[in-house]
mmCIF file of C-alpha atoms in Angstrom:
data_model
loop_
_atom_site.group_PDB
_atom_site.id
_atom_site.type_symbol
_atom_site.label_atom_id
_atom_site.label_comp_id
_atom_site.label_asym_id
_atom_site.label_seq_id
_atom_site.Cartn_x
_atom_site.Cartn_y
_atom_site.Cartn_z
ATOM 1 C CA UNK A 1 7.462 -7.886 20.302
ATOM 2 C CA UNK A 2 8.814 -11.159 19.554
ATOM 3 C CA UNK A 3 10.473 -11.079 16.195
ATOM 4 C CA UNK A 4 9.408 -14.631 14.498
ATOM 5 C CA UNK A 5 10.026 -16.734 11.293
ATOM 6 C CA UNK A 6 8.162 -19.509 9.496
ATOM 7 C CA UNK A 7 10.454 -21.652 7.489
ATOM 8 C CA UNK A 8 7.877 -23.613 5.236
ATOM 9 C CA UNK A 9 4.582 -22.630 5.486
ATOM 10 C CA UNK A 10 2.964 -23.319 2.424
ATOM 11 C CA UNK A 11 0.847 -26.130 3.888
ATOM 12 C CA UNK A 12 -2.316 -26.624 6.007
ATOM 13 C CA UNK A 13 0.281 -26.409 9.345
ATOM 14 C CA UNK A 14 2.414 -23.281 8.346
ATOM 15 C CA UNK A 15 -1.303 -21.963 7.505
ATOM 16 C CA UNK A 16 -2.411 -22.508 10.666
ATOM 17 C CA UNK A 17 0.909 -21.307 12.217
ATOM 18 C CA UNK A 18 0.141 -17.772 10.179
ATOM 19 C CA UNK A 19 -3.734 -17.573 11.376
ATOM 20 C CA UNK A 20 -2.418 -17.621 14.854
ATOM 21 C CA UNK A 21 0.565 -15.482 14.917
ATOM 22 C CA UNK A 22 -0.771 -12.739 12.650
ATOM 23 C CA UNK A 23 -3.541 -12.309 15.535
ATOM 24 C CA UNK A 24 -1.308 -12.981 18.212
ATOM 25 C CA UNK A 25 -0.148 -10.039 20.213
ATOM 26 C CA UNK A 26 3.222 -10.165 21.290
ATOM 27 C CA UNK A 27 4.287 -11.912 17.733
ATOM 28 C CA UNK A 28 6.124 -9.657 15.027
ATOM 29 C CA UNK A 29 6.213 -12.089 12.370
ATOM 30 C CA UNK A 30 9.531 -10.687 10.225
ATOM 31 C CA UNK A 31 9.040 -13.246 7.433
ATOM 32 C CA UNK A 32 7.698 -16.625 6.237
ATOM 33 C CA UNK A 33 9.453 -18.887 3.855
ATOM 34 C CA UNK A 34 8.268 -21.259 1.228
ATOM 35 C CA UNK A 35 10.538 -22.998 -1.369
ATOM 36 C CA UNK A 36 7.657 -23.740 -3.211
ATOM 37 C CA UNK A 37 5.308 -20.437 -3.085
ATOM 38 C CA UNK A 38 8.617 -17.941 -3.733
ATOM 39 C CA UNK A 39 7.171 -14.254 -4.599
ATOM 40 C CA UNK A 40 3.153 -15.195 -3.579
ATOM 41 C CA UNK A 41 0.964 -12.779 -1.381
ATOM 42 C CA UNK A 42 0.597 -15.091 1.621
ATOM 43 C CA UNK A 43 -3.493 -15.060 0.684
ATOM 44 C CA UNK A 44 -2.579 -16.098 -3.045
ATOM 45 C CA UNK A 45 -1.702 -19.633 -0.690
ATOM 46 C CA UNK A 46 -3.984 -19.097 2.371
ATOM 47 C CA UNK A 47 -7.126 -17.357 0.756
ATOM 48 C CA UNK A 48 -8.797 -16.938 4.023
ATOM 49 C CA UNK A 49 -5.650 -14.616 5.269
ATOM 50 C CA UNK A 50 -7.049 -11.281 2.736
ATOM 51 C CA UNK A 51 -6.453 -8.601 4.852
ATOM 52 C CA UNK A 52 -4.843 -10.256 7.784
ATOM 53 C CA UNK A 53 -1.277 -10.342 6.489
ATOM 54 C CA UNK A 54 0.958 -8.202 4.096
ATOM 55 C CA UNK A 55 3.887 -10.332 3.518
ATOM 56 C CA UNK A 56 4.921 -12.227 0.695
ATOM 57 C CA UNK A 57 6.889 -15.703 0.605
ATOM 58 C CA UNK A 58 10.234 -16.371 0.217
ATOM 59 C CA UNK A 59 13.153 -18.550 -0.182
ATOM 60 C CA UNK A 60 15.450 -16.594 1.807
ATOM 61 C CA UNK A 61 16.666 -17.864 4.889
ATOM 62 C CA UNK A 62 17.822 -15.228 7.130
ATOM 63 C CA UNK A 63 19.117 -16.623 10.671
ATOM 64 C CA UNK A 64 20.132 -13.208 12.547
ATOM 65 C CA UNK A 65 17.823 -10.960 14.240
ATOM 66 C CA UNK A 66 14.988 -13.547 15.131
ATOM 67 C CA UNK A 67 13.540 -14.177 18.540
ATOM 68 C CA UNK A 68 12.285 -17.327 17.332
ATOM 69 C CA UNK A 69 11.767 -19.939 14.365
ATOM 70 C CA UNK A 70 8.966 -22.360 13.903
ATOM 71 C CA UNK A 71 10.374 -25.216 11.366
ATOM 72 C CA UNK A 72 6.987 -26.211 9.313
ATOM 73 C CA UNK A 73 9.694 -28.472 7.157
ATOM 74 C CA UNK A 74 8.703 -32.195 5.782
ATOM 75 C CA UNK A 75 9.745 -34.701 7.899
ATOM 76 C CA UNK A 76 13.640 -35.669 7.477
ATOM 77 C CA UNK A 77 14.340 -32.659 6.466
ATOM 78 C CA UNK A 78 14.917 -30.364 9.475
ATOM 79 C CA UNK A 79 17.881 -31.792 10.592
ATOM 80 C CA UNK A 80 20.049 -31.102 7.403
ATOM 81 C CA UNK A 81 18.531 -27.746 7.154
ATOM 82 C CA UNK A 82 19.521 -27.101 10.415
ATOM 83 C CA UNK A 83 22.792 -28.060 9.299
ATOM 84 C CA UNK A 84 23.259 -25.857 6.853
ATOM 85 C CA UNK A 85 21.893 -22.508 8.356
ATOM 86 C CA UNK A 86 23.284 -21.590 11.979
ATOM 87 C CA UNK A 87 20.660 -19.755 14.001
ATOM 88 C CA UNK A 88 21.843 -17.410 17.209
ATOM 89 C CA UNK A 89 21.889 -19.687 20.529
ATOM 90 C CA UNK A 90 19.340 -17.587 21.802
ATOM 91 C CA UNK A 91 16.849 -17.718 18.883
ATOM 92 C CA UNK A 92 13.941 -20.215 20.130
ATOM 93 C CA UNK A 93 13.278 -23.054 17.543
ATOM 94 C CA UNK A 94 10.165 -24.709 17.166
ATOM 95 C CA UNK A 95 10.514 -28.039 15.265
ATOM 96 C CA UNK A 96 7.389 -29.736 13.965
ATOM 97 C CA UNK A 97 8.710 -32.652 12.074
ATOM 98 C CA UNK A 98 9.995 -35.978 13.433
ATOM 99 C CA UNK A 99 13.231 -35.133 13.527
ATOM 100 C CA UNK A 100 14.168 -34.222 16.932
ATOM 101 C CA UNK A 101 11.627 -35.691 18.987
ATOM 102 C CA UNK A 102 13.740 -38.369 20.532
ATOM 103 C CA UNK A 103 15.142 -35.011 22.349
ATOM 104 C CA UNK A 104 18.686 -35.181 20.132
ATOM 105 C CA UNK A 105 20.637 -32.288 19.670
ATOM 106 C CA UNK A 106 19.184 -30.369 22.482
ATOM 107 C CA UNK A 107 15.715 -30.307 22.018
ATOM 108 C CA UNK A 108 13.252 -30.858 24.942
ATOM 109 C CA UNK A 109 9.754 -32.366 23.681
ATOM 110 C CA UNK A 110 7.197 -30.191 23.778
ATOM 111 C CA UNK A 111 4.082 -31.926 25.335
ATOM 112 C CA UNK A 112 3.492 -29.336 27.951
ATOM 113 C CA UNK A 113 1.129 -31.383 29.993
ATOM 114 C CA UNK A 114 4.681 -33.337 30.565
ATOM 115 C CA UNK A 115 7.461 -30.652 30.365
ATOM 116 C CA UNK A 116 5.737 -27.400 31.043
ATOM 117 C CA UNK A 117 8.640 -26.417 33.576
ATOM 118 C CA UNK A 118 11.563 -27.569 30.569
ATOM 119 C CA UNK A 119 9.529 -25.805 28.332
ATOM 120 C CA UNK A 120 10.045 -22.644 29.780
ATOM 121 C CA UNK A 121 13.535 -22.608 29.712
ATOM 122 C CA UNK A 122 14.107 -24.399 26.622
ATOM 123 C CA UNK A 123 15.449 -23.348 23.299
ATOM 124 C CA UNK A 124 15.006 -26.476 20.662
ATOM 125 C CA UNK A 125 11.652 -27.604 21.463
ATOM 126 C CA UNK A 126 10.245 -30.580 19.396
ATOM 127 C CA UNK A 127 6.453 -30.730 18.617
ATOM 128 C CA UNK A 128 5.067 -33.894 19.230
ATOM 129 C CA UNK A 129 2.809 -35.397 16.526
ATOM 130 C CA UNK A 130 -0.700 -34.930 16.131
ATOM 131 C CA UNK A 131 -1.388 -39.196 17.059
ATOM 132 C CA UNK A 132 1.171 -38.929 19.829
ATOM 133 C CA UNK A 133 -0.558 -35.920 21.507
ATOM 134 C CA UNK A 134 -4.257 -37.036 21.432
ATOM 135 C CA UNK A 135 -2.740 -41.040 22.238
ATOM 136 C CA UNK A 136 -0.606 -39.544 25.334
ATOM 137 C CA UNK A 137 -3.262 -37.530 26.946
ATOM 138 C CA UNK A 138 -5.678 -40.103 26.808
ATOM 139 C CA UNK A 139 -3.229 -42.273 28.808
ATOM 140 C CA UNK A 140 -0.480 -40.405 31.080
ATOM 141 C CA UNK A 141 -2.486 -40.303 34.494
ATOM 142 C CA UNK A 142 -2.866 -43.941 34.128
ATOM 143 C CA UNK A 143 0.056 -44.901 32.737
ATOM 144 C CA UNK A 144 1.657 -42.030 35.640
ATOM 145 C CA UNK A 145 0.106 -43.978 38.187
ATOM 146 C CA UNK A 146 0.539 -47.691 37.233
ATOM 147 C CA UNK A 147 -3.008 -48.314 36.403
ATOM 148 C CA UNK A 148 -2.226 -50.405 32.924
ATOM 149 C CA UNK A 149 -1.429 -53.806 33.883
ATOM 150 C CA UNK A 150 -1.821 -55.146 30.002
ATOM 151 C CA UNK A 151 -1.660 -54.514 26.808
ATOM 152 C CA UNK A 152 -3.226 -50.956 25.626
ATOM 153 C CA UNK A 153 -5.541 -51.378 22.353
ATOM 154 C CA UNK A 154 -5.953 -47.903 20.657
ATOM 155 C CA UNK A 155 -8.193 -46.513 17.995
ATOM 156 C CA UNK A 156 -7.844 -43.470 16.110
ATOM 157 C CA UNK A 157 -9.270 -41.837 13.432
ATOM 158 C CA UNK A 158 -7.713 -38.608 11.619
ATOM 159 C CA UNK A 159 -9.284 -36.110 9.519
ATOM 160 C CA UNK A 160 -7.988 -35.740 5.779
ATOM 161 C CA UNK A 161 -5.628 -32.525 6.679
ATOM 162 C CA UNK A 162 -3.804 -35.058 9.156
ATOM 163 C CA UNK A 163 -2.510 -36.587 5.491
ATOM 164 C CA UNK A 164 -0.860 -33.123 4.584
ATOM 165 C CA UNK A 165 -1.592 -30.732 1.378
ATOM 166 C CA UNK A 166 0.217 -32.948 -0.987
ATOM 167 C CA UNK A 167 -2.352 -34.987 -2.899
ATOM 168 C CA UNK A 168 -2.701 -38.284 -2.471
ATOM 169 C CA UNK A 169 -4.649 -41.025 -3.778
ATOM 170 C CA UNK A 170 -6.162 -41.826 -0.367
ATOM 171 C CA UNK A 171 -6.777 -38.109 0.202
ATOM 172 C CA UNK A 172 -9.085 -37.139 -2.487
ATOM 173 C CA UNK A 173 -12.690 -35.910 -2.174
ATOM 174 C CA UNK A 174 -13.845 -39.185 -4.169
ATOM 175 C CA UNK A 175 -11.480 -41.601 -1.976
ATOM 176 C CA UNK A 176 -12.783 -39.933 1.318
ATOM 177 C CA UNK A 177 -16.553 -39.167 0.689
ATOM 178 C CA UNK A 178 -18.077 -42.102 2.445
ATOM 179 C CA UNK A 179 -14.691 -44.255 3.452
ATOM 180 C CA UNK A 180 -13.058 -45.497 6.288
ATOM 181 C CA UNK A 181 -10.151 -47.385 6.467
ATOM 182 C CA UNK A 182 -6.865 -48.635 8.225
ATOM 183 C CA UNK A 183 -3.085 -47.542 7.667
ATOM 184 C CA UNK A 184 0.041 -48.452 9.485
ATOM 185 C CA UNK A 185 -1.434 -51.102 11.391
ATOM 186 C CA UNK A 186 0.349 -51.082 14.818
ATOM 187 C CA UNK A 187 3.368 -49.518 13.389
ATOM 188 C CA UNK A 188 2.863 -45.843 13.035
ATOM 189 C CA UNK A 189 5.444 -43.386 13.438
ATOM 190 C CA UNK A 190 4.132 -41.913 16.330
ATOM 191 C CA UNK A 191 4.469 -44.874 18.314
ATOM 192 C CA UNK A 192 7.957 -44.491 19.522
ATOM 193 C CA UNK A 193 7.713 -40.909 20.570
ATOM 194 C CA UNK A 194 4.874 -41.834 22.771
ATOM 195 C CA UNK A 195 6.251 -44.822 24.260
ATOM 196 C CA UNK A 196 9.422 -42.611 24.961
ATOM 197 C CA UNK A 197 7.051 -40.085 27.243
ATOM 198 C CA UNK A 198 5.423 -43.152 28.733
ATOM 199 C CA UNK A 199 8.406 -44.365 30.305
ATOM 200 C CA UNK A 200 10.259 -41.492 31.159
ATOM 201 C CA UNK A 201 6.782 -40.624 33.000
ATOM 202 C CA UNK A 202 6.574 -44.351 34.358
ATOM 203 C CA UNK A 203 9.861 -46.054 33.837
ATOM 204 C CA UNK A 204 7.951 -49.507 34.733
ATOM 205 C CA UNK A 205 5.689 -48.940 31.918
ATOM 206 C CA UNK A 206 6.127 -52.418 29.533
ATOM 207 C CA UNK A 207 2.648 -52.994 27.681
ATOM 208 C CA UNK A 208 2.166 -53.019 24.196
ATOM 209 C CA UNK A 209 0.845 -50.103 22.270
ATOM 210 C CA UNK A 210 -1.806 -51.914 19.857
ATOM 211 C CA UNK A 211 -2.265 -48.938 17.608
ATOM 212 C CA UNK A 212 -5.167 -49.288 14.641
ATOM 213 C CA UNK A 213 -4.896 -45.869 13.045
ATOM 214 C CA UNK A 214 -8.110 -44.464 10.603
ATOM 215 C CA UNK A 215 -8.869 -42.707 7.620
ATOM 216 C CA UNK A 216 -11.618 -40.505 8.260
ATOM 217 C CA UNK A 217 -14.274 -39.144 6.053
ATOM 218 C CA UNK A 218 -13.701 -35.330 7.589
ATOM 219 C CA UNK A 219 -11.227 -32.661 7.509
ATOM 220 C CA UNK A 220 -9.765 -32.086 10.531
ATOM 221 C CA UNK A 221 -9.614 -33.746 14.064
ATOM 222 C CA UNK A 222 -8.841 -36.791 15.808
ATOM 223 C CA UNK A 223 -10.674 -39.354 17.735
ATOM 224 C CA UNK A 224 -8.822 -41.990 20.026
ATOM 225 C CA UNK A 225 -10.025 -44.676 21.977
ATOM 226 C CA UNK A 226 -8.067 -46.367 24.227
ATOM 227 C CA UNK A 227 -8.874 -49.324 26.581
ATOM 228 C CA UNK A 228 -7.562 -51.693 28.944
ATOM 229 C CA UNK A 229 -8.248 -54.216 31.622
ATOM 230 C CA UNK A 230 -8.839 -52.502 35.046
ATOM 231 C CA UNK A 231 -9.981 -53.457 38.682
ATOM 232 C CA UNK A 232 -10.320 -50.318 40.331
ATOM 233 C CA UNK A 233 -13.721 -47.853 40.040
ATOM 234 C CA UNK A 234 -14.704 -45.278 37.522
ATOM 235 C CA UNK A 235 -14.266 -42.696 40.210
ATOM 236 C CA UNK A 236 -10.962 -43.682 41.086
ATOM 237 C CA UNK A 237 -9.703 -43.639 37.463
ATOM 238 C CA UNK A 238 -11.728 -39.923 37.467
ATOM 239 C CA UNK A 239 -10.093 -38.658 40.149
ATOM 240 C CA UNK A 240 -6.692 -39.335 39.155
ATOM 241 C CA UNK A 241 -7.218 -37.589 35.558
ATOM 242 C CA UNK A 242 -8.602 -34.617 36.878
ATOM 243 C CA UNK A 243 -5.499 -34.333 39.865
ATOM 244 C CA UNK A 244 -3.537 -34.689 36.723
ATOM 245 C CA UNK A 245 -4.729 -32.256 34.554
ATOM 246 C CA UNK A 246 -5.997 -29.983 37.366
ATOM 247 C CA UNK A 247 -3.451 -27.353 36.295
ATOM 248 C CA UNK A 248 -3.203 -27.967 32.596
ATOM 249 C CA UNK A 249 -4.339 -25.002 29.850
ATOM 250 C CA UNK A 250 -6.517 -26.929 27.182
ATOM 251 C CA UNK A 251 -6.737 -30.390 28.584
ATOM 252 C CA UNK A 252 -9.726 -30.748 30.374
ATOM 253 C CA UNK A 253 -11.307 -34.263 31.540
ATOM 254 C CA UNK A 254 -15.350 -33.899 31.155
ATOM 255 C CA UNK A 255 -18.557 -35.714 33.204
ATOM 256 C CA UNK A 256 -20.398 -36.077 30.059
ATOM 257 C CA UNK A 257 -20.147 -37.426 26.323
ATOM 258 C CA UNK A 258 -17.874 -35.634 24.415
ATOM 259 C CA UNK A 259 -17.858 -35.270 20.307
ATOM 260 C CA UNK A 260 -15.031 -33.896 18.105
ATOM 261 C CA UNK A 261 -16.437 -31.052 17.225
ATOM 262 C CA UNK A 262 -16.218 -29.317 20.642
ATOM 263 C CA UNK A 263 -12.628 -28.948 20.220
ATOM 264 C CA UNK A 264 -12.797 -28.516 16.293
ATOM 265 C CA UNK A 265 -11.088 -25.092 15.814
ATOM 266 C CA UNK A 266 -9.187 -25.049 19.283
ATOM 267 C CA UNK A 267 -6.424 -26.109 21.151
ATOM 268 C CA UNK A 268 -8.242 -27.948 23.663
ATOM 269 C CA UNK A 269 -8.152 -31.603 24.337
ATOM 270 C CA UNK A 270 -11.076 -33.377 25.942
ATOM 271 C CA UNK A 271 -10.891 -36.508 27.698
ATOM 272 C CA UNK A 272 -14.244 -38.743 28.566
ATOM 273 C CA UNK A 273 -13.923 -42.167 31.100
ATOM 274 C CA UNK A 274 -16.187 -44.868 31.057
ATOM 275 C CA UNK A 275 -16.188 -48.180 32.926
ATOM 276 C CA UNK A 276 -17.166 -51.074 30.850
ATOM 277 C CA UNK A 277 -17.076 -55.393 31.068
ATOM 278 C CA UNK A 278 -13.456 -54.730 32.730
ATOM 279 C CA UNK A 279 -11.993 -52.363 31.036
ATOM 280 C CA UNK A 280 -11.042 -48.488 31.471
ATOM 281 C CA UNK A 281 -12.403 -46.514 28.606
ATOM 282 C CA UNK A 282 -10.926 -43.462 27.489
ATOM 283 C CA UNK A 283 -11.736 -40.982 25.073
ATOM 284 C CA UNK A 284 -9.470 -38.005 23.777
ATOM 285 C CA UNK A 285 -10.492 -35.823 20.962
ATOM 286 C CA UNK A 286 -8.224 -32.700 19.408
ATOM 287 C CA UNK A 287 -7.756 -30.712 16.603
ATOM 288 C CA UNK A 288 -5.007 -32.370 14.993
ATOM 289 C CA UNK A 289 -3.890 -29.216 12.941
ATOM 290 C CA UNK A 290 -4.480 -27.011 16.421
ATOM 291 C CA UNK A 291 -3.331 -29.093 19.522
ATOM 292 C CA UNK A 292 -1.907 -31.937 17.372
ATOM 293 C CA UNK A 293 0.159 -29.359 15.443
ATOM 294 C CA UNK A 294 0.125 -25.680 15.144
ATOM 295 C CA UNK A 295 -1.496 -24.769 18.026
ATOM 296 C CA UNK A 296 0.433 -26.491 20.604
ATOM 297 C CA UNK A 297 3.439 -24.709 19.059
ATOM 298 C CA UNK A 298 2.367 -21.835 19.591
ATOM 299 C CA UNK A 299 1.142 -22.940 23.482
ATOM 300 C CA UNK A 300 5.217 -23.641 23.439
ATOM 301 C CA UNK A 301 5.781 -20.490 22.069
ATOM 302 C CA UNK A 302 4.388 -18.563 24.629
ATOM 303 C CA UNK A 303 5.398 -20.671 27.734
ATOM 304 C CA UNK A 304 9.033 -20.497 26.331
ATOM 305 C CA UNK A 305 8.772 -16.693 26.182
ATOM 306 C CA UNK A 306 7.651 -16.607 29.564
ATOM 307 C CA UNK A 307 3.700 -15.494 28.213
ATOM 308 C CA UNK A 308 0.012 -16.653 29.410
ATOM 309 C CA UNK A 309 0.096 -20.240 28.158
ATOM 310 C CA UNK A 310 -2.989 -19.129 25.844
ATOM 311 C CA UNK A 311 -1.963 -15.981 24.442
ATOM 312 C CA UNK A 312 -3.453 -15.844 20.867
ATOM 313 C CA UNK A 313 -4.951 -19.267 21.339
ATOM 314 C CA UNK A 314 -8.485 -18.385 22.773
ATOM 315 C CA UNK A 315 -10.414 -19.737 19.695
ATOM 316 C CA UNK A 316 -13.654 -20.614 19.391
ATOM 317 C CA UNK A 317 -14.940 -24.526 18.678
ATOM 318 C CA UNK A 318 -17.664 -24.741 15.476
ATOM 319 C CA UNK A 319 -19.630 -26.464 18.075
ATOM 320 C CA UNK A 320 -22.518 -27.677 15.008
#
């Protein structure tokens, strides 16, 4: 069994972290760490988990021992903690924040549609962002084989979770209910970790990211829809996607309409092409607290302990 920690897991992605390594079978999950929820059952936090898990939080950091460590920390503040507790070289560290995905310090990022083989063999291994990994599968076979010639314009639209448990005036019931709207116009965060994959994937790849990120009136998932001026045929395009994700665990490029609640509940990301007035058309839809998050973790988890890339990740979409 792999002996595991989660160091801040009070929110919706340390929740989702303990749904899916309390059911996954070569996880021994030795303790789970909240400054904020010291001394709670974990289902006085995560109601749904009655019965599923018997440990209580903590604010106890204990660095020897552990097989791994997922980091569930706000962003900005992995680095210093990292600072100030010294895990064992060998412990495997998940990092979810911002911090390291620039690949400082050792840590290889963990899009494993990119870096499956680094993956394997890494120990600091930075989760990309929920944006970044529904943006960058949409786009890496074309951007891999020099099909963008322009600029990229990109639209994406988040579910309410993808704000964070922390309240918010733009994340309450009344603010949501029947609202759209538009945040971090071309300059969200997740911009430079994507355009860092894009060019170490392409290292002729120049064209502007023009990023218009939503507010969505749902809980969880992520629609993106990216387009850009291309020659070549549908089929072409087609073919290159599905050479590129031929191999890949939970990306999977479809032949028919796709809707966000097909991968609602999973890990999977599904990718639609269309053909229209010019441009290439592509769709990507995820989970942004599964695949954009928690779930893709754990798919890190398991190749960097040498498991079945879904291991405890065989989940089931709501479908309706």
């Amino acid at each position: 069994m792999i002996k595991t920690a989660i160091i801040g897991a009070a929110g919706y992605t340390g929740g989702e972290l303990i749904r899916l390594l309390v059911h996954h079978p070569n996880c021994e999950l030795v303790y789970i760490h909240s400054n904020s929820q010291v001394g709670k059952h974990i289902s006085e936090v995560h109601p749904d988990l009655i019965g599923d898990c018997d440990l209580y939080f903590t604010d106890q950091v204990e660095t020897s021992g552990l097989d791994a460590v997922f980091l569930g920390l706000p962003h900005g503040q992995t680095r210093s903690f990292l600072d100030q507790h010294s895990f064992d070289l060998k412990t495997v560290i998940i990092d979810l924040s911002t911090d390291f995905r620039d690949e400082s310090d050792g840590f290889i990022y963990g899009l494993p549609e990119v870096n499956r083989e680094k993956i394997k063999n890494a120990k600091r291994i930075a989760n990309p962002g929920c944006f970044a990994t529904g943006i960058q599968l949409a786009l890496l076979p074309a951007v891999l084989n020099g099909l963008v010639k322009g600029s990229i314009h990109i639209n994406g639209i988040t579910g309410s979770t993808g704000a964070g448990k922390k309240l918010a005036d733009t994340s309450h019931f009344s603010y949501r209910l029947s609202n759209i709207s538009v945040y971090k116009l071309f300059t969200h965060q997740h911009l430079k970790e994507i355009k860092q994959t894009f060019i170490q994937t392409n290292a002729d790849f120049d064209s502007d990211l023009l990023f218009v990120p939503y507010r969505g009136n749902f809980a969880r998932g992520i629609w993106i829809t990216a387009y850009f001026p291309f020659e070549g045929s549908l089929e072409e395009a087609k073919a290159l996607y599905k050479e590129f994700y031929k191999n890949a665990a939970f990306t999977h490029v479809a032949d028919h309409d796709i809707d966000l609640k097909q991968v609602v509940n999973t890990n999977k990301c599904l990718v639609y092409l269309q053909k229209e007035a010019g441009q290439l058309v592509i769709y990507s839809a995820i989970d942004n607290l599964l695949k954009g998050a928690s779930g893709q973790a754990v798919q890190n988890y398991n190749l960097a302990f040498g498991l079945d890339e879904k291991t405890g990740l065989n989940l089931k979409s709501i479908a309706f």
